[in-house]
Coordinates of C-alpha atoms in Angstrom, one line a residue:
Chain A
M1334 CA -103.7 -63.2 -170.8
E1335 CA -105.1 -63.6 -167.4
T1336 CA -103.7 -67.1 -167.1
F1337 CA -100.4 -65.8 -168.2
V1338 CA -100.3 -63.0 -165.6
Q1339 CA -101.6 -65.5 -163.0
S1340 CA -98.8 -68.0 -163.7
I1341 CA -96.1 -65.3 -163.7
V1342 CA -97.4 -64.1 -160.3
S1343 CA -97.5 -67.6 -158.8
G1344 CA -94.0 -68.2 -160.3
L1345 CA -92.6 -65.1 -158.7
L1346 CA -94.1 -66.0 -155.3
T1347 CA -92.6 -69.5 -155.2
G1348 CA -89.4 -68.2 -157.0
S1349 CA -88.7 -65.8 -154.1
L1350 CA -88.5 -68.8 -151.7
Y1351 CA -86.4 -70.9 -154.2
A1352 CA -84.1 -67.9 -154.4
M1353 CA -83.6 -67.9 -150.6
I1354 CA -82.7 -71.6 -150.6
G1355 CA -80.4 -71.1 -153.6
V1356 CA -78.6 -68.2 -152.0
G1357 CA -77.9 -70.3 -148.9
L1358 CA -76.3 -73.1 -151.1
T1359 CA -74.4 -70.7 -153.2
V1360 CA -72.7 -68.8 -150.4
I1361 CA -71.6 -72.1 -148.8
F1362 CA -70.2 -73.2 -152.2
G1363 CA -68.5 -69.9 -152.8
V1364 CA -66.6 -69.9 -149.6
M1365 CA -66.0 -73.6 -148.9
R1366 CA -66.4 -75.3 -152.2
I1367 CA -68.9 -77.6 -150.5
I1368 CA -71.7 -78.9 -152.6
N1369 CA -74.0 -79.4 -149.6
M1370 CA -76.3 -82.3 -150.4
A1371 CA -77.9 -81.9 -147.0
H1372 CA -79.1 -78.4 -147.8
G1373 CA -82.6 -79.6 -148.6
D1374 CA -82.8 -81.2 -145.2
M1375 CA -82.1 -77.9 -143.6
V1376 CA -85.2 -76.6 -145.4
M1377 CA -87.1 -79.7 -144.1
F1378 CA -85.9 -78.8 -140.6
G1379 CA -87.5 -75.3 -141.0
M1380 CA -90.7 -76.8 -142.3
Y1381 CA -91.0 -79.2 -139.3
G1382 CA -90.0 -76.2 -137.1
A1383 CA -93.0 -74.3 -138.3
F1384 CA -95.2 -77.3 -137.8
L1385 CA -93.9 -77.8 -134.2
S1386 CA -94.5 -74.1 -133.4
I1387 CA -98.1 -74.1 -134.5
T1388 CA -99.0 -77.5 -133.1
F1389 CA -97.3 -77.4 -129.7
L1390 CA -96.4 -73.8 -129.0
K1391 CA -99.4 -72.3 -130.7
I1392 CA -97.1 -69.7 -132.3
D1393 CA -97.9 -68.5 -135.8
P1394 CA -95.4 -70.1 -138.2
F1395 CA -94.4 -66.8 -139.7
L1396 CA -93.7 -65.4 -136.2
S1397 CA -91.8 -68.5 -135.2
I1398 CA -89.1 -67.6 -137.7
L1399 CA -87.6 -65.5 -135.0
I1400 CA -86.9 -68.6 -133.0
W1401 CA -85.8 -70.8 -135.9
I1402 CA -83.3 -68.4 -137.5
P1403 CA -81.0 -68.3 -134.5
L1404 CA -81.5 -72.0 -133.8
A1405 CA -80.6 -72.9 -137.4
F1406 CA -77.6 -70.7 -137.2
F1407 CA -76.3 -72.7 -134.2
I1408 CA -77.2 -76.0 -135.9
G1409 CA -75.1 -74.8 -138.8
V1410 CA -72.2 -73.9 -136.5
F1411 CA -72.4 -77.3 -134.9
I1412 CA -72.5 -79.2 -138.2
Y1413 CA -69.6 -77.3 -139.7
R1414 CA -67.4 -77.3 -136.5
F1415 CA -68.0 -81.0 -135.6
L1416 CA -68.8 -82.8 -138.8
L1417 CA -67.7 -81.0 -141.9
K1418 CA -64.5 -79.1 -141.0
K1419 CA -62.2 -82.1 -141.2
I1420 CA -63.7 -83.3 -144.5
V1421 CA -63.5 -80.0 -146.5
P1422 CA -59.8 -80.3 -147.2
A1423 CA -60.4 -83.8 -148.6
G1424 CA -61.8 -82.3 -151.8
E1425 CA -65.2 -81.6 -153.4
L1426 CA -66.1 -85.2 -154.2
N1427 CA -65.5 -86.4 -150.6
T1428 CA -67.6 -83.5 -149.2
L1429 CA -70.3 -84.3 -151.7
L1430 CA -70.4 -88.0 -150.6
Y1431 CA -70.2 -87.0 -146.9
T1432 CA -73.0 -84.5 -147.1
A1433 CA -75.1 -87.1 -149.0
G1434 CA -74.5 -89.4 -146.0
L1435 CA -75.5 -86.6 -143.6
S1436 CA -78.6 -85.9 -145.7
L1437 CA -79.7 -89.5 -145.5
F1438 CA -79.0 -89.6 -141.8
I1439 CA -81.0 -86.5 -141.0
A1440 CA -84.0 -87.5 -143.3
N1441 CA -84.2 -90.9 -141.8
L1442 CA -83.8 -89.7 -138.2
V1443 CA -86.8 -87.4 -138.8
L1444 CA -88.6 -90.3 -140.5
L1445 CA -88.2 -92.3 -137.3
I1446 CA -89.3 -89.6 -135.0
A1447 CA -92.1 -87.9 -137.1
T1448 CA -93.1 -91.0 -139.3
G1449 CA -93.5 -90.6 -143.0
D1450 CA -97.0 -89.1 -142.7
Y1451 CA -97.8 -86.1 -144.9
R1452 CA -98.7 -83.2 -142.7
T1453 CA -100.1 -79.8 -143.5
I1454 CA -100.3 -76.5 -141.6
K1455 CA -103.7 -74.8 -141.6
L1456 CA -103.8 -71.1 -140.9
K1457 CA -107.2 -69.6 -139.8
Y1458 CA -106.6 -66.4 -141.7
A1459 CA -105.6 -68.1 -144.9
I1460 CA -108.6 -70.0 -146.1
M1461 CA -109.5 -67.7 -149.0
P1462 CA -106.9 -66.3 -151.4
L1463 CA -106.5 -62.6 -151.9
R1464 CA -107.8 -61.4 -155.3
P1465 CA -106.1 -58.2 -156.4
F1466 CA -107.0 -57.5 -160.1
G1467 CA -108.7 -60.8 -160.4
I1468 CA -105.4 -62.7 -159.8
S1469 CA -105.6 -65.3 -157.1
V1470 CA -102.8 -64.9 -154.5
P1471 CA -102.8 -67.4 -151.6
I1472 CA -102.2 -65.5 -148.3
P1473 CA -99.5 -67.7 -146.9
L1474 CA -97.5 -67.5 -150.1
A1475 CA -97.9 -63.7 -150.1
I1476 CA -96.7 -63.3 -146.6
A1477 CA -93.8 -65.7 -147.3
F1478 CA -92.9 -63.7 -150.4
G1479 CA -92.8 -60.4 -148.4
M1480 CA -90.7 -62.0 -145.7
A1481 CA -88.4 -63.6 -148.2
I1482 CA -87.7 -60.2 -149.8
L1483 CA -87.0 -58.6 -146.4
I1484 CA -84.6 -61.4 -145.5
T1485 CA -82.8 -61.3 -148.8
I1486 CA -82.4 -57.5 -148.6
A1487 CA -81.1 -57.9 -145.1
L1488 CA -78.6 -60.5 -146.3
Y1489 CA -77.5 -58.4 -149.2
W1490 CA -76.9 -55.5 -146.9
F1491 CA -74.9 -57.8 -144.6
L1492 CA -72.8 -59.1 -147.4
V1493 CA -72.1 -55.7 -149.0
R1494 CA -71.9 -53.3 -146.0
T1495 CA -70.5 -55.2 -143.0
D1496 CA -66.9 -56.3 -142.4
T1497 CA -67.9 -59.9 -141.9
G1498 CA -69.9 -59.7 -145.2
R1499 CA -66.9 -58.3 -147.0
A1500 CA -64.7 -61.1 -145.5
I1501 CA -67.2 -63.7 -146.9
R1502 CA -67.1 -62.2 -150.3
A1503 CA -63.3 -61.9 -150.3
T1504 CA -62.9 -65.5 -149.2
S1505 CA -65.3 -66.6 -151.9
Q1506 CA -63.3 -64.8 -154.5
E1507 CA -59.8 -65.8 -153.4
P1508 CA -59.3 -67.6 -150.1
E1509 CA -55.5 -67.3 -150.0
A1510 CA -55.4 -63.7 -150.8
A1511 CA -58.2 -63.1 -148.2
A1512 CA -56.1 -64.9 -145.6
L1513 CA -53.1 -62.8 -146.5
M1514 CA -55.1 -59.7 -146.0
G1515 CA -55.9 -60.7 -142.5
V1516 CA -59.3 -62.4 -143.0
N1517 CA -59.8 -65.2 -140.5
V1518 CA -60.8 -67.8 -143.1
D1519 CA -61.8 -70.4 -140.6
R1520 CA -64.2 -68.1 -138.8
T1521 CA -65.6 -66.9 -142.0
A1522 CA -66.3 -70.5 -143.1
I1523 CA -68.2 -71.2 -139.9
I1524 CA -70.3 -68.0 -140.2
T1525 CA -71.0 -68.7 -143.9
F1526 CA -72.1 -72.2 -143.3
A1527 CA -74.3 -71.2 -140.4
L1528 CA -75.7 -68.4 -142.5
G1529 CA -76.5 -70.7 -145.4
T1530 CA -78.2 -73.1 -143.0
A1531 CA -80.2 -70.4 -141.4
L1532 CA -81.4 -69.2 -144.9
A1533 CA -82.4 -72.7 -145.9
C1534 CA -84.2 -73.2 -142.6
S1535 CA -86.1 -69.9 -142.7
A1536 CA -87.1 -70.6 -146.3
G1537 CA -88.5 -73.9 -144.9
V1538 CA -90.5 -72.1 -142.2
L1539 CA -91.9 -69.8 -144.8
L1540 CA -92.7 -72.6 -147.3
A1541 CA -94.3 -74.8 -144.7
P1542 CA -97.9 -73.4 -144.8
S1543 CA -97.9 -73.8 -148.6
L1544 CA -96.5 -77.3 -149.0
Y1545 CA -97.0 -80.8 -147.7
L1546 CA -94.4 -81.8 -145.0
Y1547 CA -92.7 -85.1 -145.1
P1548 CA -89.2 -86.1 -143.9
T1549 CA -87.7 -86.8 -147.4
V1550 CA -89.0 -83.5 -148.9
G1551 CA -85.3 -82.3 -148.9
E1552 CA -84.4 -84.8 -151.6
I1553 CA -86.6 -83.0 -154.2
L1554 CA -85.7 -79.5 -152.8
V1555 CA -82.0 -80.1 -153.0
A1556 CA -82.3 -81.2 -156.6
K1557 CA -84.2 -78.0 -157.4
C1558 CA -81.6 -76.0 -155.5
F1559 CA -78.8 -77.3 -157.7
V1560 CA -80.8 -76.2 -160.8
I1561 CA -81.1 -72.7 -159.3
V1562 CA -77.5 -72.2 -158.4
V1563 CA -76.2 -73.6 -161.6
L1564 CA -78.6 -71.4 -163.6
G1565 CA -77.2 -68.4 -161.8
G1566 CA -73.6 -69.6 -161.7
L1567 CA -72.3 -71.5 -158.7
G1568 CA -71.0 -69.1 -156.1
S1569 CA -72.9 -66.0 -157.2
V1570 CA -75.5 -64.5 -154.9
P1571 CA -77.3 -62.3 -157.4
G1572 CA -77.2 -65.3 -159.8
A1573 CA -78.9 -67.5 -157.3
I1574 CA -81.6 -64.9 -156.7
A1575 CA -82.2 -64.6 -160.4
G1576 CA -82.0 -68.4 -160.8
G1577 CA -84.6 -69.0 -158.1
V1578 CA -87.1 -66.5 -159.5
L1579 CA -86.5 -67.8 -163.0
L1580 CA -87.1 -71.4 -162.0
G1581 CA -90.2 -70.5 -160.1
V1582 CA -91.6 -68.6 -163.2
V1583 CA -90.5 -71.4 -165.6
E1584 CA -92.1 -74.1 -163.5
S1585 CA -95.4 -72.2 -163.3
L1586 CA -95.5 -71.3 -166.9
G1587 CA -94.5 -74.9 -167.8
A1588 CA -97.4 -76.2 -165.7
V1589 CA -99.8 -74.1 -167.7
Y1590 CA -98.4 -74.2 -171.2
V1591 CA -96.5 -77.4 -171.4
S1592 CA -97.9 -79.9 -169.0
V1593 CA -98.4 -80.2 -165.2
P1594 CA -96.7 -83.6 -164.8
Y1595 CA -93.6 -82.5 -166.8
K1596 CA -93.2 -79.1 -165.0
D1597 CA -90.4 -80.5 -162.8
A1598 CA -88.6 -82.0 -165.8
I1599 CA -88.4 -78.5 -167.5
G1600 CA -86.1 -77.3 -164.7
F1601 CA -83.8 -80.2 -165.1
V1602 CA -83.6 -79.9 -168.9
I1603 CA -82.6 -76.3 -168.6
F1604 CA -80.2 -77.3 -165.9
L1605 CA -78.4 -79.8 -168.2
L1606 CA -78.4 -77.3 -171.1
V1607 CA -76.8 -74.6 -168.9
L1608 CA -74.3 -77.0 -167.5
L1609 CA -73.3 -78.1 -170.9
F1610 CA -73.3 -74.9 -172.8
R1611 CA -72.9 -72.1 -170.2
P1612 CA -71.2 -73.8 -167.2
S1613 CA -70.5 -70.4 -165.6
G1614 CA -74.3 -69.8 -165.4
L1615 CA -76.8 -67.9 -167.5
F1616 CA -75.4 -64.5 -166.4
G1617 CA -71.8 -65.5 -166.7
V1618 CA -70.8 -64.5 -163.2
G1619 CA -70.3 -67.8 -161.4
K1620 CA -67.1 -69.9 -161.3
S1621 CA -67.0 -73.3 -162.9
Chain B
M539 CA -54.1 -119.6 -149.5
R540 CA -55.9 -117.0 -151.5
K541 CA -57.3 -119.6 -153.9
I542 CA -58.6 -121.8 -151.1
V543 CA -60.4 -118.8 -149.5
I544 CA -62.0 -117.9 -152.9
V545 CA -63.1 -121.6 -153.5
L546 CA -64.5 -121.8 -150.0
A547 CA -66.4 -118.5 -150.4
I548 CA -68.0 -119.7 -153.7
L549 CA -68.9 -123.1 -152.1
L550 CA -70.5 -121.2 -149.2
L551 CA -72.4 -119.0 -151.6
F552 CA -74.0 -121.9 -153.2
A553 CA -74.5 -124.0 -150.1
A554 CA -75.9 -121.2 -147.9
P555 CA -79.6 -122.0 -148.5
W556 CA -79.0 -125.5 -147.2
I557 CA -77.2 -124.3 -144.1
V558 CA -79.8 -121.8 -143.0
S559 CA -83.2 -122.1 -144.6
A560 CA -85.4 -119.6 -142.7
P561 CA -87.3 -117.5 -145.3
F562 CA -86.2 -114.2 -143.8
F563 CA -82.6 -115.3 -144.0
I564 CA -83.0 -116.3 -147.6
H565 CA -84.7 -113.0 -148.4
L566 CA -81.9 -111.2 -146.6
M567 CA -79.2 -113.0 -148.6
I568 CA -81.1 -112.3 -151.9
M569 CA -81.1 -108.6 -151.0
V570 CA -77.4 -108.7 -150.0
L571 CA -76.5 -110.3 -153.4
M572 CA -78.7 -107.9 -155.4
W573 CA -77.1 -104.9 -153.7
T574 CA -73.7 -106.5 -154.3
V575 CA -74.5 -106.4 -158.0
L576 CA -75.6 -102.8 -157.8
G577 CA -72.6 -101.8 -155.7
A578 CA -70.3 -103.6 -158.1
S579 CA -72.0 -101.8 -160.9
W580 CA -71.4 -98.5 -159.3
N581 CA -67.8 -99.4 -158.4
I582 CA -67.0 -100.2 -162.1
L583 CA -67.7 -96.6 -162.9
G584 CA -67.2 -94.7 -159.6
G585 CA -64.4 -96.8 -158.2
F586 CA -62.3 -97.2 -161.3
T587 CA -62.8 -94.0 -163.3
G588 CA -63.6 -91.9 -160.2
Q589 CA -66.7 -90.5 -161.8
V590 CA -69.4 -90.1 -159.1
S591 CA -72.8 -90.9 -160.5
F592 CA -75.9 -90.0 -158.5
G593 CA -78.1 -91.4 -161.3
H594 CA -77.5 -95.1 -161.4
A595 CA -81.2 -95.8 -160.7
T596 CA -81.8 -94.9 -164.3
F597 CA -80.1 -98.1 -165.4
L598 CA -81.7 -100.2 -162.7
G599 CA -85.1 -98.9 -163.8
A600 CA -84.3 -99.4 -167.5
G601 CA -83.5 -103.0 -166.8
A602 CA -86.5 -103.5 -164.6
Y603 CA -88.9 -102.0 -167.1
T604 CA -87.4 -103.8 -170.1
T605 CA -87.7 -107.2 -168.4
M606 CA -91.3 -106.4 -167.2
I607 CA -92.6 -105.0 -170.5
L608 CA -91.0 -107.7 -172.6
Y609 CA -92.8 -110.3 -170.4
L610 CA -96.1 -108.6 -170.1
K611 CA -96.5 -107.4 -173.7
L612 CA -94.5 -109.8 -175.8
G613 CA -94.5 -112.9 -173.5
I614 CA -90.7 -113.1 -173.4
A615 CA -89.7 -114.9 -170.3
P616 CA -87.7 -113.0 -167.7
W617 CA -84.6 -115.1 -168.0
Y618 CA -84.2 -113.7 -171.5
G619 CA -85.6 -110.4 -170.3
I620 CA -83.0 -109.9 -167.6
P621 CA -79.9 -110.0 -169.9
I622 CA -81.8 -108.0 -172.5
G623 CA -82.6 -105.5 -169.8
G624 CA -78.9 -105.2 -169.1
L625 CA -78.2 -104.6 -172.7
V626 CA -80.8 -101.9 -173.0
A627 CA -79.4 -100.2 -169.9
A628 CA -75.9 -100.4 -171.4
L629 CA -77.3 -98.8 -174.6
I630 CA -79.0 -96.0 -172.7
A631 CA -75.8 -95.4 -171.0
L632 CA -74.1 -94.4 -174.3
P633 CA -75.9 -91.1 -175.0
I634 CA -76.0 -90.3 -171.3
G635 CA -72.3 -90.8 -171.1
F636 CA -71.5 -88.7 -174.2
I637 CA -73.5 -85.9 -172.7
C638 CA -72.6 -86.0 -169.0
F639 CA -68.9 -86.8 -169.4
R640 CA -68.4 -83.3 -170.9
L641 CA -68.6 -82.3 -167.3
R642 CA -66.1 -83.0 -164.5
G643 CA -66.2 -83.9 -160.8
P644 CA -69.2 -82.6 -158.9
Y645 CA -70.7 -81.2 -162.0
F646 CA -70.8 -84.7 -163.5
A647 CA -72.5 -85.9 -160.4
L648 CA -75.2 -83.2 -160.5
S649 CA -75.8 -83.8 -164.2
T650 CA -76.4 -87.5 -163.6
L651 CA -78.9 -86.6 -160.9
A652 CA -80.7 -84.4 -163.3
V653 CA -80.8 -87.0 -166.1
A654 CA -82.1 -89.6 -163.6
E655 CA -84.9 -87.2 -162.5
I656 CA -85.9 -86.5 -166.1
I657 CA -86.1 -90.2 -166.8
R658 CA -88.1 -90.9 -163.7
L659 CA -90.6 -88.2 -164.7
V660 CA -90.8 -89.6 -168.2
A661 CA -91.5 -93.1 -166.8
L662 CA -94.1 -91.6 -164.4
N663 CA -96.0 -89.8 -167.2
W664 CA -95.6 -92.0 -170.3
E665 CA -98.6 -94.1 -169.2
S666 CA -99.3 -96.0 -172.4
F667 CA -95.8 -97.6 -172.2
T668 CA -95.0 -97.8 -168.5
N669 CA -98.5 -97.7 -167.0
G670 CA -97.4 -94.6 -165.1
P671 CA -97.6 -94.3 -161.3
V672 CA -99.8 -97.4 -161.1
G673 CA -96.8 -99.5 -162.0
L674 CA -96.5 -103.0 -163.6
L675 CA -97.4 -106.2 -162.0
I676 CA -96.6 -109.9 -162.8
T677 CA -99.0 -112.3 -161.3
T678 CA -97.4 -115.6 -162.4
L679 CA -94.0 -116.5 -163.7
P680 CA -93.8 -119.0 -166.6
E681 CA -93.3 -122.6 -165.8
V682 CA -89.8 -123.9 -166.1
T683 CA -88.5 -127.5 -165.6
F684 CA -85.1 -127.9 -164.2
G685 CA -83.6 -131.5 -163.8
G686 CA -87.0 -133.0 -164.5
K687 CA -88.8 -131.0 -161.9
S688 CA -90.9 -127.9 -162.3
I689 CA -89.4 -124.9 -160.5
D690 CA -91.5 -123.5 -157.6
W691 CA -91.5 -119.7 -158.0
E692 CA -93.4 -119.3 -154.7
N693 CA -90.2 -120.5 -153.0
K694 CA -87.3 -118.0 -152.7
I695 CA -84.5 -120.5 -153.2
P696 CA -84.6 -120.4 -157.1
F697 CA -84.3 -116.6 -156.9
Y698 CA -81.3 -117.0 -154.6
Y699 CA -79.5 -119.1 -157.1
I700 CA -80.3 -116.7 -160.0
I701 CA -79.0 -113.7 -158.1
A702 CA -76.0 -115.7 -156.8
V703 CA -74.9 -116.4 -160.4
I704 CA -75.4 -112.7 -161.3
A705 CA -73.5 -111.5 -158.3
L706 CA -70.6 -113.9 -159.1
A707 CA -70.6 -112.6 -162.7
A708 CA -70.4 -109.0 -161.5
I709 CA -67.5 -109.7 -159.1
V710 CA -65.7 -111.7 -161.8
A711 CA -66.3 -108.8 -164.3
T712 CA -64.8 -106.3 -161.7
Y713 CA -61.8 -108.6 -161.3
I714 CA -61.3 -108.9 -165.1
M715 CA -61.7 -105.2 -165.5
S716 CA -59.0 -104.6 -162.9
R717 CA -56.6 -106.7 -165.0
T718 CA -57.3 -105.3 -168.4
R719 CA -56.4 -102.1 -170.3
L720 CA -59.9 -100.6 -169.7
G721 CA -59.2 -100.9 -165.9
A722 CA -55.7 -99.4 -166.2
Y723 CA -57.0 -96.5 -168.4
S724 CA -59.8 -95.9 -166.0
L725 CA -57.4 -95.7 -163.0
A726 CA -55.3 -93.3 -164.9
I727 CA -58.4 -91.1 -165.5
R728 CA -59.3 -91.3 -161.8
E729 CA -55.8 -90.2 -160.8
D730 CA -55.5 -87.3 -163.2
I731 CA -57.7 -86.9 -166.2
D732 CA -55.6 -84.3 -167.9
S733 CA -52.4 -86.4 -167.7
A734 CA -54.4 -89.4 -168.9
E735 CA -55.5 -87.3 -171.9
A736 CA -51.9 -86.1 -172.4
I737 CA -50.5 -89.6 -172.7
G738 CA -53.0 -90.5 -175.4
I739 CA -55.9 -92.1 -173.5
N740 CA -59.2 -91.4 -175.1
T741 CA -60.8 -90.3 -171.8
V742 CA -64.4 -89.9 -173.2
Q743 CA -64.4 -93.4 -174.8
T744 CA -62.9 -95.0 -171.7
R745 CA -65.4 -93.4 -169.4
V746 CA -68.3 -94.2 -171.7
A747 CA -67.2 -97.9 -171.9
A748 CA -66.9 -98.1 -168.1
L749 CA -70.3 -96.5 -167.7
S750 CA -71.9 -98.9 -170.2
L751 CA -70.4 -101.9 -168.5
S752 CA -71.5 -100.5 -165.2
A753 CA -75.0 -99.9 -166.6
F754 CA -75.2 -103.4 -167.9
F755 CA -75.0 -104.9 -164.4
A756 CA -77.3 -102.3 -162.9
G757 CA -79.8 -103.2 -165.6
V758 CA -79.4 -106.9 -164.9
A759 CA -80.0 -106.3 -161.2
G760 CA -83.1 -104.2 -162.2
G761 CA -84.5 -107.1 -164.3
F762 CA -83.9 -109.4 -161.3
Y763 CA -85.7 -106.8 -159.0
A764 CA -88.7 -106.8 -161.3
M765 CA -88.9 -110.6 -161.3
Y766 CA -88.3 -111.1 -157.6
F767 CA -90.8 -108.4 -156.4
R768 CA -93.1 -109.0 -159.4
Y769 CA -94.1 -105.3 -159.1
I770 CA -92.4 -102.1 -160.2
D771 CA -93.4 -98.5 -160.4
P772 CA -91.3 -95.4 -161.3
D773 CA -90.8 -94.3 -157.8
A774 CA -89.6 -97.7 -156.7
V775 CA -87.0 -98.3 -159.4
F776 CA -86.0 -94.8 -160.6
S777 CA -85.8 -92.9 -157.2
I778 CA -82.8 -90.8 -156.2
A779 CA -82.7 -92.8 -153.0
L780 CA -81.8 -96.0 -154.9
S781 CA -79.0 -94.2 -156.8
V782 CA -77.6 -92.9 -153.5
E783 CA -77.8 -96.4 -151.8
M784 CA -75.7 -97.8 -154.6
V785 CA -73.0 -95.2 -154.0
F786 CA -73.0 -95.9 -150.3
I787 CA -72.6 -99.6 -150.7
A788 CA -69.7 -99.2 -153.1
V789 CA -68.0 -96.5 -151.0
V790 CA -68.5 -98.2 -147.6
G791 CA -67.3 -101.5 -148.9
G792 CA -64.2 -100.0 -150.6
L793 CA -63.8 -98.4 -153.9
T794 CA -61.8 -100.0 -156.7
T795 CA -61.6 -103.3 -154.8
V796 CA -63.1 -106.5 -156.2
A797 CA -64.8 -107.7 -153.0
G798 CA -65.7 -104.2 -151.6
P799 CA -69.3 -104.1 -152.9
L800 CA -70.0 -107.5 -151.4
I801 CA -68.6 -106.4 -148.0
G802 CA -70.5 -103.1 -148.3
A803 CA -73.7 -104.9 -149.1
I804 CA -73.3 -107.4 -146.3
V805 CA -72.7 -104.6 -143.7
L806 CA -75.3 -102.2 -144.9
V807 CA -78.1 -104.4 -146.2
T808 CA -78.0 -106.8 -143.3
F809 CA -78.4 -104.0 -140.9
G810 CA -80.9 -102.1 -143.1
E811 CA -83.2 -105.1 -143.6
T812 CA -83.1 -106.1 -139.9
F813 CA -83.8 -102.5 -138.9
R814 CA -86.8 -102.4 -141.4
Q815 CA -88.2 -105.6 -139.8
I816 CA -88.2 -103.9 -136.4
F817 CA -89.0 -100.2 -137.1
L818 CA -90.6 -100.4 -140.6
V819 CA -89.2 -97.0 -141.6
G820 CA -85.9 -95.1 -141.5
H821 CA -83.7 -98.1 -142.3
L822 CA -81.3 -95.8 -144.3
I823 CA -80.2 -94.0 -141.1
F824 CA -77.4 -96.5 -140.7
Y825 CA -76.4 -96.0 -144.4
G826 CA -76.0 -92.3 -143.7
L827 CA -74.1 -92.8 -140.5
M828 CA -71.7 -95.4 -142.0
M829 CA -71.1 -93.1 -145.0
M830 CA -70.0 -90.3 -142.7
I831 CA -67.8 -92.6 -140.6
V832 CA -66.2 -94.2 -143.7
I833 CA -65.4 -90.9 -145.4
R834 CA -64.0 -89.4 -142.2
Y835 CA -62.0 -92.3 -140.9
L836 CA -61.7 -95.0 -143.6
P837 CA -61.6 -93.4 -147.0
E838 CA -60.4 -96.7 -148.5
G839 CA -63.6 -98.4 -147.3
I840 CA -64.1 -101.4 -144.9
W841 CA -62.7 -104.0 -147.3
G842 CA -60.0 -101.6 -148.6
K843 CA -58.8 -101.2 -145.0
L844 CA -58.9 -104.9 -144.2
R845 CA -57.0 -105.8 -147.3
L846 CA -54.4 -103.2 -146.5
W847 CA -54.1 -104.7 -143.1
F848 CA -53.6 -108.2 -144.5
V849 CA -51.1 -107.0 -147.0
T850 CA -48.9 -105.2 -144.5
R851 CA -49.1 -108.0 -142.0
H852 CA -48.1 -110.9 -144.3

């Protein structure tokens, strides 16, 4: 019983961060129909950002998120405005290939600069895990969990309550109708892409103290990310949140009750089953 | 004119080791030809039927492991193992095709990525069969006499001729495909799958056939990979990066063209291997850059564009 609760808790903690990455990918897909293969590399950016902050600037990684969110937003604006904008009308497959190229370019650029060495971030206050009710909770993951929830709530509020958020949701539902209602679709696309990038990057900052850092980490993360958004239905924000948490819990239960080496495969198997039998996602809200 | 160029190119292909014999150059040409086979393999599916697969490493890995395991456990020499590896890859492609082709466009691409990851994880963990992450190693290749002389496997030239023959076969197969019904059906599917279905083409069967043919060549290239490097492990032959590299070579060279994969491999692999010699890491940076440039400015690929230019000029 204790192992069960323990694995549910660990799953929820990781799942909250998966959810953040997934939400980023899904809003981008919803508005622009881009399957962004470089999304994982934005997470990697955030992880290296956290590493740079603590090694060179001596800023706590969790605090450094205040620098990296706006920076990632501008990187997102730049990528969309100068690299992606002309490609998007060429169709989903071309953007898929283009962002795959972008992903390889970014990962290898970082590989050249930072080398392929595995790096870790050590926090002085995070040597021992917290132990509420006999359950072990690593401190960095607990802080990351709290911040992920705050960021997700802020995002939700933004999407539901602000005009820009409404414009994003409207464009996601029906771009032409949104344009006819006076939504500046082009501006909305830039903001959405930048927002998605900022989410991925801040998830990277939060994940950094709990994972190993290496330049091609994005490859694995982006694959997980697809699992998450397909589980929840592509284009659906609540779906991506649920999908992220679900994947986190399934992985951690799988590691305990199935086998550690196959825990990553479980996600992919579920992914295939959902794609084949419920292409609109487990909750039936996404668009296929 | 065209025939003369083709004959000259084939002569050059077989005479190349005599013209330049530096070991690095021979290695480079072997890599270019191996990637030509892989690019051609991807092109048979991706170029003709328009189905973007991000999981072709599965077939490369299946071929590599088949060749290696047949040799290590049953003593079957790699020259039988390589074609058998291709057949095994083609067989594995059948169930994968029937499952994944229920999906379209980007969803198909994502499903192939997932299948490839599942198979990589299985290869990594099925230790009794694949030896897991430790990988498989051949120390010596069996002795073969050719024209009365024993072939020296420490020399790269025999490998060059083996891969040259395979690459030629892959290119000829692409040419034949472009001339047959399978090719025509595939192109119809690429242009508009619903219309193809409406005029009576069995789109699932056609795509599975193209995938299987494509997988055969990837498997053969995998078998060659195992024999040439004499060492394989799951992360070397089943990685996402390999699948992505195949896509890039086919797209950069020119989709649906016969010579495109060769041109793509010459451009990307030459640069990549040279870059690797100098910087050791990050040689794929140029692949990413070229992909972005090609999609943005040359959607028909380098060879596709050149060919268009020749056609309009003459």
